[in-house]
PDB file of C-alpha atoms and ligand atoms in Angstrom:
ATOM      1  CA  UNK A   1     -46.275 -24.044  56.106  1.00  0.00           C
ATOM      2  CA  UNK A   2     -45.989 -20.457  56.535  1.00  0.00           C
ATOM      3  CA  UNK A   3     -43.638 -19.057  59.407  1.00  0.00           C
ATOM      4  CA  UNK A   4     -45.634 -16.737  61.815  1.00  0.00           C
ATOM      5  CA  UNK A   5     -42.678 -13.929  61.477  1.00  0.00           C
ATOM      6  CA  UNK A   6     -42.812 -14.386  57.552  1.00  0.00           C
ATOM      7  CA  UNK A   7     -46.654 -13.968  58.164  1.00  0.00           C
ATOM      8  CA  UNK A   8     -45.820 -10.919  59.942  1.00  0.00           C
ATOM      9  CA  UNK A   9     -43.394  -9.294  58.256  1.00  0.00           C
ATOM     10  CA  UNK A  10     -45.001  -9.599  54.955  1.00  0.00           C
ATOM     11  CA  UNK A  11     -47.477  -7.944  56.197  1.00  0.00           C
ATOM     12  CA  UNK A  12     -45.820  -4.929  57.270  1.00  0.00           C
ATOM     13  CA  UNK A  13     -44.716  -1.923  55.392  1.00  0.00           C
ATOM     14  CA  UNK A  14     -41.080  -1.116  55.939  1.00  0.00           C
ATOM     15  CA  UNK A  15     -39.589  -3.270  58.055  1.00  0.00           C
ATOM     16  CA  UNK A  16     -36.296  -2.448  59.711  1.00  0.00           C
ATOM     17  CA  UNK A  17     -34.027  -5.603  60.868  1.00  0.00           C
ATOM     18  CA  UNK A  18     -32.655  -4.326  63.990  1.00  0.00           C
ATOM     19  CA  UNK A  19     -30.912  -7.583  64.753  1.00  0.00           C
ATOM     20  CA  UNK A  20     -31.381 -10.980  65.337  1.00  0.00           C
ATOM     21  CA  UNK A  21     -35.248 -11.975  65.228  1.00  0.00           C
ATOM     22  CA  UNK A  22     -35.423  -8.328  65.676  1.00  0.00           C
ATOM     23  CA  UNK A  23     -37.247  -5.822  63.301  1.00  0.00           C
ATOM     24  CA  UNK A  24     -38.934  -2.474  64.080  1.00  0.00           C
ATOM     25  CA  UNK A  25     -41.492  -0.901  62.169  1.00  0.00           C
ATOM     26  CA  UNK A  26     -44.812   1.747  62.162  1.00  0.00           C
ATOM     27  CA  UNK A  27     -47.284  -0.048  64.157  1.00  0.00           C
ATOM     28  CA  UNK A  28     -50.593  -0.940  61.842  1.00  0.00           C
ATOM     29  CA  UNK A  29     -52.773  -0.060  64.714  1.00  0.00           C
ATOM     30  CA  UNK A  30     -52.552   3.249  65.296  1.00  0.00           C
ATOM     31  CA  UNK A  31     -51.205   6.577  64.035  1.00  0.00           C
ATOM     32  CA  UNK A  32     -47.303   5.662  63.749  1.00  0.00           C
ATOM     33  CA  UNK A  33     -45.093   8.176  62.193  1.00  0.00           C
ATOM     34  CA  UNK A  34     -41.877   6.952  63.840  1.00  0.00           C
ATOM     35  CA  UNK A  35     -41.148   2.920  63.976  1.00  0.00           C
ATOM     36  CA  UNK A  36     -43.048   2.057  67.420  1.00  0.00           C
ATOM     37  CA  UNK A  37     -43.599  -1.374  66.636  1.00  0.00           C
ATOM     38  CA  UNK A  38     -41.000  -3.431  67.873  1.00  0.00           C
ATOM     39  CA  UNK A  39     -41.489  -7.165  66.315  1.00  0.00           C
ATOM     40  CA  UNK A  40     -39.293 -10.382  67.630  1.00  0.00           C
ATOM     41  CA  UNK A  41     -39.116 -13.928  67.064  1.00  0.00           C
ATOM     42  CA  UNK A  42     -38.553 -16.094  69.996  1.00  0.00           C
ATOM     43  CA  UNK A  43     -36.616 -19.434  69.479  1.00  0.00           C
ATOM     44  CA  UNK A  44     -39.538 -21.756  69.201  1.00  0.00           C
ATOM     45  CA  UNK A  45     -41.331 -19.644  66.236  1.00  0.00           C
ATOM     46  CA  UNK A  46     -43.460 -17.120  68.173  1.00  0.00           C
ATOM     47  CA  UNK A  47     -43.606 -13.957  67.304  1.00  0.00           C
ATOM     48  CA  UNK A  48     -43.617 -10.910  69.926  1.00  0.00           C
ATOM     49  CA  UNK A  49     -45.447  -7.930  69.471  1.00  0.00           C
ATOM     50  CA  UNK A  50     -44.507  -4.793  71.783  1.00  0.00           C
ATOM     51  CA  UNK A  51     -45.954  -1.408  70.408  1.00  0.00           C
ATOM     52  CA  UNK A  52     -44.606   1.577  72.253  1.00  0.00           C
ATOM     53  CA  UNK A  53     -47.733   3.489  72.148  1.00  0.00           C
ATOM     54  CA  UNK A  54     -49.474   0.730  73.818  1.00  0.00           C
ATOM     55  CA  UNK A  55     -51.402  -1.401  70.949  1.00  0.00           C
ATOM     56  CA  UNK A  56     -51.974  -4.682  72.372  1.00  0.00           C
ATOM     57  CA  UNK A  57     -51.223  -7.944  70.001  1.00  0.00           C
ATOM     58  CA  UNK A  58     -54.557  -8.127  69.153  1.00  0.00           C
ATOM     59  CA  UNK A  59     -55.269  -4.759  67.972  1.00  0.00           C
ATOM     60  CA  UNK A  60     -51.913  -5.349  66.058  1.00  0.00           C
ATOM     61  CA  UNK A  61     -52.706  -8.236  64.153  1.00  0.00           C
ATOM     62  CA  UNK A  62     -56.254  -7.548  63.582  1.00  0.00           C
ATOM     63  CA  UNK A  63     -54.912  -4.047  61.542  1.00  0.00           C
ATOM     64  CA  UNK A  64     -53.019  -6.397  59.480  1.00  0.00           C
ATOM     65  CA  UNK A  65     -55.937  -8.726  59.079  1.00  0.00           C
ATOM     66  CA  UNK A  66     -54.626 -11.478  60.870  1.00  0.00           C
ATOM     67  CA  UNK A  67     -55.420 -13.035  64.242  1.00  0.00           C
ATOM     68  CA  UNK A  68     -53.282 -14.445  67.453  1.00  0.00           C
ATOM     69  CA  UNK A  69     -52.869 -17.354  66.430  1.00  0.00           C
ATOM     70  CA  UNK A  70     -50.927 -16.616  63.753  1.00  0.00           C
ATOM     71  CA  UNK A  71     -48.207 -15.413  66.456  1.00  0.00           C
ATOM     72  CA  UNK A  72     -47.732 -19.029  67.008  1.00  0.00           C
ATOM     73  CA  UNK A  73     -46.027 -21.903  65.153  1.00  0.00           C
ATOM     74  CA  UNK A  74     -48.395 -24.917  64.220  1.00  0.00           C
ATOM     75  CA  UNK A  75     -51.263 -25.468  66.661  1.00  0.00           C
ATOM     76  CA  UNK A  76     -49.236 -23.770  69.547  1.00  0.00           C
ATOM     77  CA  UNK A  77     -51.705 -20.894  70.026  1.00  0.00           C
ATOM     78  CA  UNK A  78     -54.775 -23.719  70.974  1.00  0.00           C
ATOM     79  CA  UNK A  79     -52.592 -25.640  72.909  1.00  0.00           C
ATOM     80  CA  UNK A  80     -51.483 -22.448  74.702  1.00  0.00           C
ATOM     81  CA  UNK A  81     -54.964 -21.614  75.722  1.00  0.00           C
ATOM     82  CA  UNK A  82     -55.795 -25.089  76.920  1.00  0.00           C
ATOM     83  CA  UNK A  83     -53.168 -24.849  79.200  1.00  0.00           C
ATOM     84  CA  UNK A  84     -53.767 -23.313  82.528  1.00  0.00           C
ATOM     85  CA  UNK A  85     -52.539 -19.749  82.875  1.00  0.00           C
ATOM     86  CA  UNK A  86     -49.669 -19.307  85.398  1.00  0.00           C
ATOM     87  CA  UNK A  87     -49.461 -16.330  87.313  1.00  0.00           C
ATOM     88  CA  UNK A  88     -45.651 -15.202  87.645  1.00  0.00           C
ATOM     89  CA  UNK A  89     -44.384 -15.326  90.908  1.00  0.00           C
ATOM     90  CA  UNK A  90     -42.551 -13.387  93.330  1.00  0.00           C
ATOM     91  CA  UNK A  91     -41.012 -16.315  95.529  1.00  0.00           C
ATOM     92  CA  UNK A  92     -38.149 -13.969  97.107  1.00  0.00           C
ATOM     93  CA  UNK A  93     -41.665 -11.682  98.668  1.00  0.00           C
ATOM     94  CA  UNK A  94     -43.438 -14.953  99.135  1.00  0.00           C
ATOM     95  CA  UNK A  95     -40.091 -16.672 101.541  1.00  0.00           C
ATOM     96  CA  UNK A  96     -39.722 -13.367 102.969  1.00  0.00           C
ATOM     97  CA  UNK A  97     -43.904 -12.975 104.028  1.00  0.00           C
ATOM     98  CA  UNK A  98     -43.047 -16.419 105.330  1.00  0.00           C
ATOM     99  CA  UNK A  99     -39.944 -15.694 107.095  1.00  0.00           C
ATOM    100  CA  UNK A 100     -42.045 -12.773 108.848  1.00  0.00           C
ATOM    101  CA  UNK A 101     -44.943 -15.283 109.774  1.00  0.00           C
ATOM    102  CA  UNK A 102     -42.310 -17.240 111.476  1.00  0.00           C
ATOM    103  CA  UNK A 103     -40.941 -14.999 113.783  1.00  0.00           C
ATOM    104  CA  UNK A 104     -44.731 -13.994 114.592  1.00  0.00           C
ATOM    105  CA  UNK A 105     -45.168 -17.888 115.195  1.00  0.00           C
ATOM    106  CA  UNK A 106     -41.386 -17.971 116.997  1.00  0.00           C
ATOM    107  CA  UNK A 107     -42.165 -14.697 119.368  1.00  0.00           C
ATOM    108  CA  UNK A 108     -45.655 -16.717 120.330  1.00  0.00           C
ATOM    109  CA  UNK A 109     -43.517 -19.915 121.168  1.00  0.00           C
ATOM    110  CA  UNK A 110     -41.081 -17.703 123.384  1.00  0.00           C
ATOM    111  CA  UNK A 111     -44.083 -16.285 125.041  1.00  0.00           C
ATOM    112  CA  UNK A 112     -45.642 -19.237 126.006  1.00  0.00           C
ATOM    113  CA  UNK A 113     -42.336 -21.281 126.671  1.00  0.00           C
ATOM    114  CA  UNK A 114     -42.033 -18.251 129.504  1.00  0.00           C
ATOM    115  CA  UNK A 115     -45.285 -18.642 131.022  1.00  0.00           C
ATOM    116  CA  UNK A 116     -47.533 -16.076 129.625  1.00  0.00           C
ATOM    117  CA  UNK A 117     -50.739 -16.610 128.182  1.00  0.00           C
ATOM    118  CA  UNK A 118     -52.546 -15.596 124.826  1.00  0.00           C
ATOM    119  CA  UNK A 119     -54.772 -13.310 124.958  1.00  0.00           C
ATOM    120  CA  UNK A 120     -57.231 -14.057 121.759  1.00  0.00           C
ATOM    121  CA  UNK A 121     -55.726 -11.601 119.844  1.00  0.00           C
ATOM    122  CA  UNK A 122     -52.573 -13.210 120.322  1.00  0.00           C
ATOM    123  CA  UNK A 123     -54.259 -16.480 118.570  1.00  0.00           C
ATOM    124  CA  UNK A 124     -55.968 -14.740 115.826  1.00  0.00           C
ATOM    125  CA  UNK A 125     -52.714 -14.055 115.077  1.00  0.00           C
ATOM    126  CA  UNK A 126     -50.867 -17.045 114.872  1.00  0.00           C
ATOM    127  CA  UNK A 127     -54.038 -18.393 112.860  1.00  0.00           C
ATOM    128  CA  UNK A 128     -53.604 -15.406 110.550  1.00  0.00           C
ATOM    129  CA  UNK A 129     -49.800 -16.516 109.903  1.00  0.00           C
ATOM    130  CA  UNK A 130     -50.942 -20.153 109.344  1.00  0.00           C
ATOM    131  CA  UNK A 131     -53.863 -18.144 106.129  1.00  0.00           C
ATOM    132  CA  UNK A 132     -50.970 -16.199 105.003  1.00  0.00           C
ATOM    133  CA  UNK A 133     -48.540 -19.282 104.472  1.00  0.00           C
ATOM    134  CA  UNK A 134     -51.299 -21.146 102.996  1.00  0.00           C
ATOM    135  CA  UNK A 135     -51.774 -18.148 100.826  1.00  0.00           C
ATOM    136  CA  UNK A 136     -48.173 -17.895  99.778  1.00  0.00           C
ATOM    137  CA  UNK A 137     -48.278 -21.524  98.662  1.00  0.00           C
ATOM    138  CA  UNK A 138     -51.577 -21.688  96.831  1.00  0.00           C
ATOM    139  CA  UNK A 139     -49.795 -18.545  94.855  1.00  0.00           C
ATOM    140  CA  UNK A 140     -47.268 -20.430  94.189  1.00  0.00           C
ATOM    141  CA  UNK A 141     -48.806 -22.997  92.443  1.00  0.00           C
ATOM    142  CA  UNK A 142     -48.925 -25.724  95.355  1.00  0.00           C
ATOM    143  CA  UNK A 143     -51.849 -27.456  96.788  1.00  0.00           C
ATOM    144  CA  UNK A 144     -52.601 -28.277 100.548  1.00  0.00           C
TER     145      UNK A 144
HETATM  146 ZN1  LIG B   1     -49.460   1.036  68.072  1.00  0.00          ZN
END
């Protein structure tokens, strides 16, 4: 079985090792005079493609006559795409939206604790802090 990078590289004119799992070279896709293509191998076999003058991976490997999957060790590339795609997320904003929700719930407890009343803005409120929670959790991958 061919490696993905060996795939890759062969491909390639002039390939420069730049280091570990590292090369650079002209990117296939569009008009390269200097090496823009940056090309890495990731521990598990994959192979990275980052072209400075903004070719995407596909455009890449389709110049080369290749596809994708051939980024990918084995049958990683199907297995990939069968998984779910997970968004990346920001849990430092998503406590600190939560944190601010709080105080909104907190300074409504206070309130009422001294007596005064809600006015219905003061309740859409608190509902929207309940949304936004929910919100920050669904983000995060949880379920209610
Ligand atoms: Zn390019």
């Amino acid at each position: 079985m061919t490696l993905p990078i060996d795939k890759i590289l062969q491909s390639l004119e002039s390939v420069k090792r730049t280091g570990t799992g590292k090369w650079q070279t002209r990117c296939p896709a569009h008009d390269d005079r200097r090496p823009s293509l940056s090309v890495r191998e990731t521990e598990d076999g994959t192979v990275l493609l980052h072209c400075f003058a903004g070719c995407g991976a596909q455009e890449i490997t389709s110049a080369l006559g290749l596809g994708l999957a051939d980024l990918f060790p084995g049958d990683r590339y199907s297995v990939t795409n069968a998984k779910p795609m997970r968004r990346t997320v920001d849990y430092k904003s998503a406590l600190l939206g939560i944190h601010t929700e709080a105080v909104v719930v907190a300074s409504a407890a206070v309130a009422l604790a001294n007596g005064e009343e809600l006015d219905d803005s003061g309740v859409e409120r608190l509902l929207t802090a309940e949304q936004r929670i929910s919100d920050a959790i669904s983000v995060a991958g949880g379920a209610l």
